[in-house]
Coordinates of C-alpha atoms in Angstrom, one line a residue:
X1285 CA 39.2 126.3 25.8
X1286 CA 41.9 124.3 24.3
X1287 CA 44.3 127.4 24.4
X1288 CA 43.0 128.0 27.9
X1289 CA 43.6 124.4 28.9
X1290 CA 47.0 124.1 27.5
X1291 CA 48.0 127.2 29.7
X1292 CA 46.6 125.5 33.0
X1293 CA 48.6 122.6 32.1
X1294 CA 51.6 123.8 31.3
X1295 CA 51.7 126.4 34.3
X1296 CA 50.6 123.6 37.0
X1297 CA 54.1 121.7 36.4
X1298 CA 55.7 125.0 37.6
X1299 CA 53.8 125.1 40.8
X1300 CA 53.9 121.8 41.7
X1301 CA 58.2 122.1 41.5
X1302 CA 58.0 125.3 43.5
X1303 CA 55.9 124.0 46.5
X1304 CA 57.7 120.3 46.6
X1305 CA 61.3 121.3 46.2
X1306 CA 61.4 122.7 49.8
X1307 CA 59.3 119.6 50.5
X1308 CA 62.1 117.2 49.5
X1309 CA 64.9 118.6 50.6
X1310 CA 64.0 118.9 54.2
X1311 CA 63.0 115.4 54.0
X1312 CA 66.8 114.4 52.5
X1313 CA 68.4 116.3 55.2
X1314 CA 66.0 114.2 58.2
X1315 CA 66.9 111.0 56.2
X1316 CA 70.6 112.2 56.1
X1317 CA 70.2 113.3 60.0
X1318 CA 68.8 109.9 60.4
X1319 CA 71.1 107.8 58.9
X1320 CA 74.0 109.4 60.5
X1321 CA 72.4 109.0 63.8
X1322 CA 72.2 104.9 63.1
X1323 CA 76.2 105.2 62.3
X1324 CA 77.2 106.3 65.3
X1325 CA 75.1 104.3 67.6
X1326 CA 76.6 101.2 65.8
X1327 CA 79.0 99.4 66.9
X1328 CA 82.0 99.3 64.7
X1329 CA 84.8 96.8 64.5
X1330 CA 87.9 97.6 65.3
X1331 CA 89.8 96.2 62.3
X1332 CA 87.6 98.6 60.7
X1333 CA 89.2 101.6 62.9
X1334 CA 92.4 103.4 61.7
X1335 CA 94.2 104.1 64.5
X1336 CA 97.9 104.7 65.6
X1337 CA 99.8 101.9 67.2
X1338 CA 99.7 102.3 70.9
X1339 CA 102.5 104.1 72.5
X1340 CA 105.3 102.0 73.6
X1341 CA 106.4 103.6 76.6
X1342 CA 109.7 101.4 76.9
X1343 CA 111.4 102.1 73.4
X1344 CA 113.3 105.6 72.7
X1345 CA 116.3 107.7 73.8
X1346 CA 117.4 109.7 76.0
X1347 CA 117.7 113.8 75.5
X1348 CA 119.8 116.0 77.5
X1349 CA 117.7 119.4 78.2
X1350 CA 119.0 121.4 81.2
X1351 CA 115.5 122.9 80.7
X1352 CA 113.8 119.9 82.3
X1353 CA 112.1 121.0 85.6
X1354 CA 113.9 120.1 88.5
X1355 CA 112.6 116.9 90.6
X1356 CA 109.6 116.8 92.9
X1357 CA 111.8 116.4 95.9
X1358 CA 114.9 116.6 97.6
X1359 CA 116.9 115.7 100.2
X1360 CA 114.4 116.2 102.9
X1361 CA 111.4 113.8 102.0
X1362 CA 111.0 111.3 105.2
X1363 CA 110.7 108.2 102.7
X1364 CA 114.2 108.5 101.5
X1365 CA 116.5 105.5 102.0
X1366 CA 120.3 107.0 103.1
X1367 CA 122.2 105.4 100.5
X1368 CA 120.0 106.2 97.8
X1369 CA 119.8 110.0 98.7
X1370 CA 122.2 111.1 96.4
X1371 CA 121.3 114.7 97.0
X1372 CA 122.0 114.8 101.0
X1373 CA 125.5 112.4 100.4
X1374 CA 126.7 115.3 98.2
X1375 CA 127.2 113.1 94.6
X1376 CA 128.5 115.1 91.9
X1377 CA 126.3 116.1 88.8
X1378 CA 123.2 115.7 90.1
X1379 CA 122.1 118.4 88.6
X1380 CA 123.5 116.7 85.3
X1381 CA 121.9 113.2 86.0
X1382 CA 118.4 115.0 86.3
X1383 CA 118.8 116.8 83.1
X1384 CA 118.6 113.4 80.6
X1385 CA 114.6 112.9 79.6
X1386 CA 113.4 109.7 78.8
X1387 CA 111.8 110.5 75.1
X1388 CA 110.0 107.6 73.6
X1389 CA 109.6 106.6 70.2
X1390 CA 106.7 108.2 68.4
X1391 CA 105.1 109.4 71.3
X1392 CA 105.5 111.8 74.5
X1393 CA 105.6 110.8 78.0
X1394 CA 104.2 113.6 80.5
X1395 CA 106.2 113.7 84.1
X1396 CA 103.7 112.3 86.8
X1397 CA 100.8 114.8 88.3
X1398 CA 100.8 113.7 92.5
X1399 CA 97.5 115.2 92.6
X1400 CA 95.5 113.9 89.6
X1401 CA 97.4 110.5 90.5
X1402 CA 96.0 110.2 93.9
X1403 CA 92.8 111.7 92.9
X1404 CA 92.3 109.0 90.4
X1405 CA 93.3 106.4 92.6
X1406 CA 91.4 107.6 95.8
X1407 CA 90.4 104.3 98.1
X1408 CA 92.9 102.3 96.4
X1409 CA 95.9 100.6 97.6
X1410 CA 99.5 100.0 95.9
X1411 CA 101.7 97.2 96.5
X1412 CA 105.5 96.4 95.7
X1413 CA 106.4 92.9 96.5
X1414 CA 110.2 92.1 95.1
X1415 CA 113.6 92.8 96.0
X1416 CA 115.2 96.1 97.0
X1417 CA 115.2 97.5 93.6
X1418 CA 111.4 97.8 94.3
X1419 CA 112.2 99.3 96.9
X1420 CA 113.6 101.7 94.7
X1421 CA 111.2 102.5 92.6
X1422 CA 109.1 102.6 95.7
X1423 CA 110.8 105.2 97.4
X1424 CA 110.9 107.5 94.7
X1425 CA 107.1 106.6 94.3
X1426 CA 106.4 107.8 97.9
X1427 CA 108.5 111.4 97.6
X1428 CA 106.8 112.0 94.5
X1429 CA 103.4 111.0 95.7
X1430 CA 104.1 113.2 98.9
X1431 CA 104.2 116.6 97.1
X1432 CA 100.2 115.7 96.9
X1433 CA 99.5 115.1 100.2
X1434 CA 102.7 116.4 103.1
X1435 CA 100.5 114.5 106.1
X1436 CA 101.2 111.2 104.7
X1437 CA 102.6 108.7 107.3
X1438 CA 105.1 106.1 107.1
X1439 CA 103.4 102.9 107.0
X1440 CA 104.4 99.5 107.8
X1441 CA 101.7 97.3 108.4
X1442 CA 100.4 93.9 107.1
X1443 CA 104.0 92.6 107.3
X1444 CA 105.0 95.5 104.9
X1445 CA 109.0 96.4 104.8
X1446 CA 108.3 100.3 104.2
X1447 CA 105.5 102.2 102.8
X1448 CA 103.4 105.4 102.8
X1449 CA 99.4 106.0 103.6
X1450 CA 98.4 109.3 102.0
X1451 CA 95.0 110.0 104.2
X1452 CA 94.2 113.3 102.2
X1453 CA 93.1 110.4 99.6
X1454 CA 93.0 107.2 101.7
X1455 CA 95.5 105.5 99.5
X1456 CA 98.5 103.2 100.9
X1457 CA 101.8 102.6 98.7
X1458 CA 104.3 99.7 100.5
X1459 CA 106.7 97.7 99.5
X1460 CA 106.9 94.0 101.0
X1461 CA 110.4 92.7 100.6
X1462 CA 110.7 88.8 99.3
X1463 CA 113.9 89.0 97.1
X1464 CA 113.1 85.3 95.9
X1465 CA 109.3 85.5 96.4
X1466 CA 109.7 81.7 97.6
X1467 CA 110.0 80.9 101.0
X1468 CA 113.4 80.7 102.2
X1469 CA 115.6 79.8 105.5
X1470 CA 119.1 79.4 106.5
X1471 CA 119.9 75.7 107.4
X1472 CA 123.5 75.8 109.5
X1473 CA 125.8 72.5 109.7
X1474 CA 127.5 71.6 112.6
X1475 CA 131.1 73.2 112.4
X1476 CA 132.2 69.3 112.3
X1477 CA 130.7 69.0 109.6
X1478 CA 131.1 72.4 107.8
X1479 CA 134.7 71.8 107.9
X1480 CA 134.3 68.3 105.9
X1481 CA 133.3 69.9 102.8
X1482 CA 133.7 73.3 103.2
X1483 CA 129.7 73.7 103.3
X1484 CA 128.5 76.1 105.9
X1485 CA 125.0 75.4 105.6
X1486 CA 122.2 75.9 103.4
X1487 CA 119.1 78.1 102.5
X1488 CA 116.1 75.6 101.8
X1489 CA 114.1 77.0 99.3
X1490 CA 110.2 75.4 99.4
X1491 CA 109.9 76.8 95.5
X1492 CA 105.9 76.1 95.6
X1493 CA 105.5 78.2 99.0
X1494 CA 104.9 82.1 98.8
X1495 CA 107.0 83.7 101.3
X1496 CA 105.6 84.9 104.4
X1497 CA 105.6 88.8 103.6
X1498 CA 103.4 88.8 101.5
X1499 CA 101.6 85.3 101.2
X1500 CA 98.4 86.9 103.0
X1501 CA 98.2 90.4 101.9
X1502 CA 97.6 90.6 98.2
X1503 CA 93.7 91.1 98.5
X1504 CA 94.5 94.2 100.3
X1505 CA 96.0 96.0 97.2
X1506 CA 94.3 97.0 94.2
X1507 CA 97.7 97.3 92.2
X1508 CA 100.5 94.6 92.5
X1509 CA 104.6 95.0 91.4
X1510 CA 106.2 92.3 91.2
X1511 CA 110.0 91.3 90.5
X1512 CA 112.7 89.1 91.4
X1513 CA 116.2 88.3 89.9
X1514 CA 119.4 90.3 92.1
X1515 CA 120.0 87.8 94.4
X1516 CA 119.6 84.6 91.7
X1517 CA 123.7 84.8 91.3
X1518 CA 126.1 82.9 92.9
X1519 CA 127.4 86.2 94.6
X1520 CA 124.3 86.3 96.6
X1521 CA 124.5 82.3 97.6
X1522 CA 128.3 80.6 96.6
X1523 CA 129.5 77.5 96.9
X1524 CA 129.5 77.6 100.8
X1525 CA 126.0 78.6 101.4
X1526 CA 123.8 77.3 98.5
X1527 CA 120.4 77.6 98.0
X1528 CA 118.3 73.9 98.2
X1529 CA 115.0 73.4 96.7
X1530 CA 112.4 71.7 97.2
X1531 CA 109.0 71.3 96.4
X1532 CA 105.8 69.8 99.2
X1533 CA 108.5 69.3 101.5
X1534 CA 111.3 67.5 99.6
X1535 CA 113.9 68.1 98.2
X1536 CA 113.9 68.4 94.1
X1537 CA 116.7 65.2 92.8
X1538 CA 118.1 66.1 90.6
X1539 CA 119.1 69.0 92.5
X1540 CA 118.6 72.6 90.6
X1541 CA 121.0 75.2 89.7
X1542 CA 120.4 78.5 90.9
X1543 CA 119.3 79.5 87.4
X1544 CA 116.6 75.8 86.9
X1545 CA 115.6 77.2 90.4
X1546 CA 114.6 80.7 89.8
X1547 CA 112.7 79.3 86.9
X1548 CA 111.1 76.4 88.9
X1549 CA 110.1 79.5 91.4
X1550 CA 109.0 82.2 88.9
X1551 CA 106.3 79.1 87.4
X1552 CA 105.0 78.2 90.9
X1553 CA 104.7 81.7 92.3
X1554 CA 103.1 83.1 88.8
X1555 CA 100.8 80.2 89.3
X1556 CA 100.1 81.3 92.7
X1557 CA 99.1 84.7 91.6
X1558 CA 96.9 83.8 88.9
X1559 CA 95.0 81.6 91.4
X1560 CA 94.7 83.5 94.6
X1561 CA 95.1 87.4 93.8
X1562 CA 91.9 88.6 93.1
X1563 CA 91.1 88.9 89.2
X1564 CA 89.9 92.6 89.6
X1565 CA 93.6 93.2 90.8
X1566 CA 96.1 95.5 88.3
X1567 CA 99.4 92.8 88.0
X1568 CA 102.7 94.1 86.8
X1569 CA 105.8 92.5 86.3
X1570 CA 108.8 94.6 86.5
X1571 CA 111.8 93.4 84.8
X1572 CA 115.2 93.8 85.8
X1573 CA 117.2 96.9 86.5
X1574 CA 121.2 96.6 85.3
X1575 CA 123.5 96.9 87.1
X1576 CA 126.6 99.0 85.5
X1577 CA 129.7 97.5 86.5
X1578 CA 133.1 98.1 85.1
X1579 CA 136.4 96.6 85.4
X1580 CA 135.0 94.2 87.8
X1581 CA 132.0 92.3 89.8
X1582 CA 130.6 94.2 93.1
X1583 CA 133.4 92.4 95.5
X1584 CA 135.9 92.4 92.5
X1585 CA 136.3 96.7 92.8
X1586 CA 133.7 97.0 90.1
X1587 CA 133.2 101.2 89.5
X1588 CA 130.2 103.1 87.5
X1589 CA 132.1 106.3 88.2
X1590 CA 130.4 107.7 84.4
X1591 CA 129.6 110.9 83.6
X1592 CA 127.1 110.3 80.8
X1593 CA 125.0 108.0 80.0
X1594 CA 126.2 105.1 77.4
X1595 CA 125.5 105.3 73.8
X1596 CA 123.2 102.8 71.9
X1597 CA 125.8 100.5 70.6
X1598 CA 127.4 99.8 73.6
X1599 CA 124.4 98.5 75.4
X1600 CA 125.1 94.8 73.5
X1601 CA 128.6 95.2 74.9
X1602 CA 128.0 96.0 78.4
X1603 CA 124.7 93.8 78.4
X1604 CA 124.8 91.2 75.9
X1605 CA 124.9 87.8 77.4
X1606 CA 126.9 86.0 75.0
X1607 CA 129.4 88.3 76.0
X1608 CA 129.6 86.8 79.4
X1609 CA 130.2 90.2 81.1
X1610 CA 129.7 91.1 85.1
X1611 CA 126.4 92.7 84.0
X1612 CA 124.8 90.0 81.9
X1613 CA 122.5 88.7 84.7
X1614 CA 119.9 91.1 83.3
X1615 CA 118.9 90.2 80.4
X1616 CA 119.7 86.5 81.2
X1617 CA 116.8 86.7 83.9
X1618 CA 113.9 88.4 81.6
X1619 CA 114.2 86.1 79.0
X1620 CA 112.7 83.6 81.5
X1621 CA 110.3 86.3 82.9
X1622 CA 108.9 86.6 79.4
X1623 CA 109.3 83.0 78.8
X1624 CA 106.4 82.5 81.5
X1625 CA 104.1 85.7 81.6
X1626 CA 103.5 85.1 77.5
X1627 CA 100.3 83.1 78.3
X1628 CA 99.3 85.4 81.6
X1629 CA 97.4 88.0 82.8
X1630 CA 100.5 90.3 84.5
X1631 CA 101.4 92.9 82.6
X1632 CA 105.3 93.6 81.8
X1633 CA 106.9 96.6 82.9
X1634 CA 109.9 96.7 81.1
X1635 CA 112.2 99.2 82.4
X1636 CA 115.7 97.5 81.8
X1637 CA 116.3 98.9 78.0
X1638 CA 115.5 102.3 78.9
X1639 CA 117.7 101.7 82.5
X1640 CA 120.7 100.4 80.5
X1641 CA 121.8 103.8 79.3
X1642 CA 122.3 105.2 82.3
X1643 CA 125.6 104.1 83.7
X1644 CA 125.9 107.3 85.0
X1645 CA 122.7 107.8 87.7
X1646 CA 124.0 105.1 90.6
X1647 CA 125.0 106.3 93.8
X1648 CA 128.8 105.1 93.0
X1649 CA 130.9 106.0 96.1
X1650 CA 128.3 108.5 97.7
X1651 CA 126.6 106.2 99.7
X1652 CA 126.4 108.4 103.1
X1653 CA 128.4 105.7 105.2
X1654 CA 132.0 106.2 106.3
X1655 CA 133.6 103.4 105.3
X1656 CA 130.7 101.8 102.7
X1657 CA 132.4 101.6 100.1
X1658 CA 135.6 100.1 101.8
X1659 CA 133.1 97.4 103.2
X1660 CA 130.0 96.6 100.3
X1661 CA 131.9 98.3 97.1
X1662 CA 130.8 100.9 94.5
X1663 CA 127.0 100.7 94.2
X1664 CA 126.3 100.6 90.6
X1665 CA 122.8 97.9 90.9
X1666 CA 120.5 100.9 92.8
X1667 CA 119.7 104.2 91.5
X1668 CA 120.3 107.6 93.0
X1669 CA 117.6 109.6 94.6
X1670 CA 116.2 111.9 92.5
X1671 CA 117.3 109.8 89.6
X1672 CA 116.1 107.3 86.8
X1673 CA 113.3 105.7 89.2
X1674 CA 111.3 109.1 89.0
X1675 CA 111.3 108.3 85.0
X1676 CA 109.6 104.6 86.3
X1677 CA 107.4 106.5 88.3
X1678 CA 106.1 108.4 85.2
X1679 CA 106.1 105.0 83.2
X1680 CA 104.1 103.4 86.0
X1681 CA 102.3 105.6 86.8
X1682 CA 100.7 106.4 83.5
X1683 CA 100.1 102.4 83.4
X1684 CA 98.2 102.2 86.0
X1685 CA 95.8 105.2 85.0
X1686 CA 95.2 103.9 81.7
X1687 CA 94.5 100.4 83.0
X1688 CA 91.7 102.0 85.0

């Protein structure tokens, strides 16, 4: 019995294993199953995530590859403005200035899709409220954005300057043009007393009032560009017609230069938009485009008659403030942009370092007028038409996408 015994008990250990093994490893893998389960329905912190630093669409280069596909449009799309269509007033090297791709640093940036664009944005509106270089971008916008949808309309509605309603998606782009976003009006002297002091009149600037164009309009969009700063230069408003602000009705003592003004302006109308624009409401601000004069201002027989675009270490140079060059204004006016939006909720949309390269993309002397050039000057401040504004367009329109 003992020897009997001793066998049941040492051959029960063996069974036991056998039968529970199975046992315990299923239940390991449904704690394991478990556990994992609880991990991913937890909500992790993200200074716990490892993550790449987000693209920064605005930093990079420029490459030449005459393997870029060609531009979305041409000479024909309805939107364009004359002097801007660089393609129909025969500029040389188009084909050149379309060949430069915008390449940022560390990441890719895909050309614009019309279609998944409008898709995504279906019911919504876009609106440009700014000076003409909005209208720019806006018009490069609208040619792009056309290739989508070939019934869309011109629209100019709700006070709008130009714009575009796509009905295949029931979106509206426009473009409302305020080029100091203040309320402004000319003031004329008397010629008695114009000849005193050489004065001609003035332009009363109310810095605290939105100008009419757009003061009523903004709930309408559900995507807002802003900008202001070409016509904050004495070229714009010399000595004989100045601009004079003032604020609920009277006039600001000390008076303002046209530089304490624009920043007396960008506070009240940033203000403005923070307060009335609905919160839901995309805000960008878009900083300045340069302006590639050489050898002279606008009126002074300024040229940009480049073929390439400039190389990194001329941009201080051409650019640099403290050089006091003709193109200077630029920077000049977004440090005070930045200055204010730090604390906001509008995004920047900082085009100019990207936009400084390219000396070479303005429409120059083709600007489809006999006699323009005799008359205005070289333009070297807007962009030709298929040009740099369709690499904005990309920019832009990969913002708004993600924002949503």
């Amino acid at each position: 019995m003992e020897l009997g015994s001793r066998r049941i008990y040492t051959t029960m250990p063996s069974k036991l294993r056998s039968s529970l093994l199975p046992r315990i490893l299923l239940l390991s893998l449904l704690l394991l199953l478990f556990y994992s389960l609880l991990l991913l329905r937890r909500p992790i912190a993200s200074s716990n995530l490892v993550s790449p630093p987000p693209c920064d669409l605005f930093s990079g280069r420029w490459v030449f590859d005459p393997e870029t596909p060609k531009p979305l449009y041409d000479d024909t799309c309805p939107f364009h403005r004359n002097a801007w269509n660089c393609l129909r007033n025969k500029r040389e090297n188009m084909d050149v200035i379309n060949s430069w791709r915008w390449v940022p640093n560390g990441c890719g940036l895909s050309r614009i899709d019309p279609t998944r664009f409008l898709t995504m944005m279906r019911n919504k509106n876009v609106g440009f409220v700014g000076d003409s270089l909005n209208e720019n971008l806006l018009v490069s916008f609208l040619c792009i954005l056309r290739v989508a949808d070939p019934s869309a309309v011109k629209w100019k509605k709700k006070k709008a300057w130009r714009g575009a309603y796509f009905p295949k998606f029931n979106v509206t782009v426009a473009y409302h043009r305020a080029v100091l976003l203040s309320k402004y009006q000319w003031q004329p002297k008397s010629s008695a007393e114009a000849n005193q002091d050489g004065v001609k009149g003035t332009y009363r600037v109310d810095v605290d009032v939105p100008a009419n164009e757009w003061i009523n309009v903004t709930s309408f969009y559900d995507v807002l560009i802003f900008n202001s700063g070409h016509w904050w230069g004495y070229d714009k408003f010399p000595k004989e017609t100045p601009l004079v602000f003032y604020r609920k009705g009277k006039p600001i003592n000390p008076p303002l230069d046209i530089l304490q003004g624009f920043e007396v302006v960008l506070q009240h109308m940033v203000s403005y938009i923070q307060r009335e624009v609905p919160e839901k409401t995309l805000k960008f601000w878009r900083l300045q485009s340069p302006r590639h004069f050489y050898g002279g201002d606008w009126n002074q027989n300024g040229s940009c008659l480049l073929e390439k675009p400039l190389e990194e270490n001329q941009l201080d140079l051409w650019f640099d403030p403290r050089n006091n060059g003709v193109n200077k204004e630029a920077r000049r006016i977004n440090q005070i942009i930045k200055n204010e939006l730090q604390t906001k909720k509008i995004k920047l949309l900082d085009l100019t370092h990207l936009s400084e390269f390219r000396a070479d993309a303005h429409p120059a002397i083709w600007l489809g007028k006999q006699d323009a050039v005799a008359i205005w000057g070289q333009d070297c401040m807007h962009w030709c038409l298929p040009g740099v504004p369709d690499t904005w367009v990309d920019i832009l329109s990969e913002l708004i996408l993600t924002n949503f």
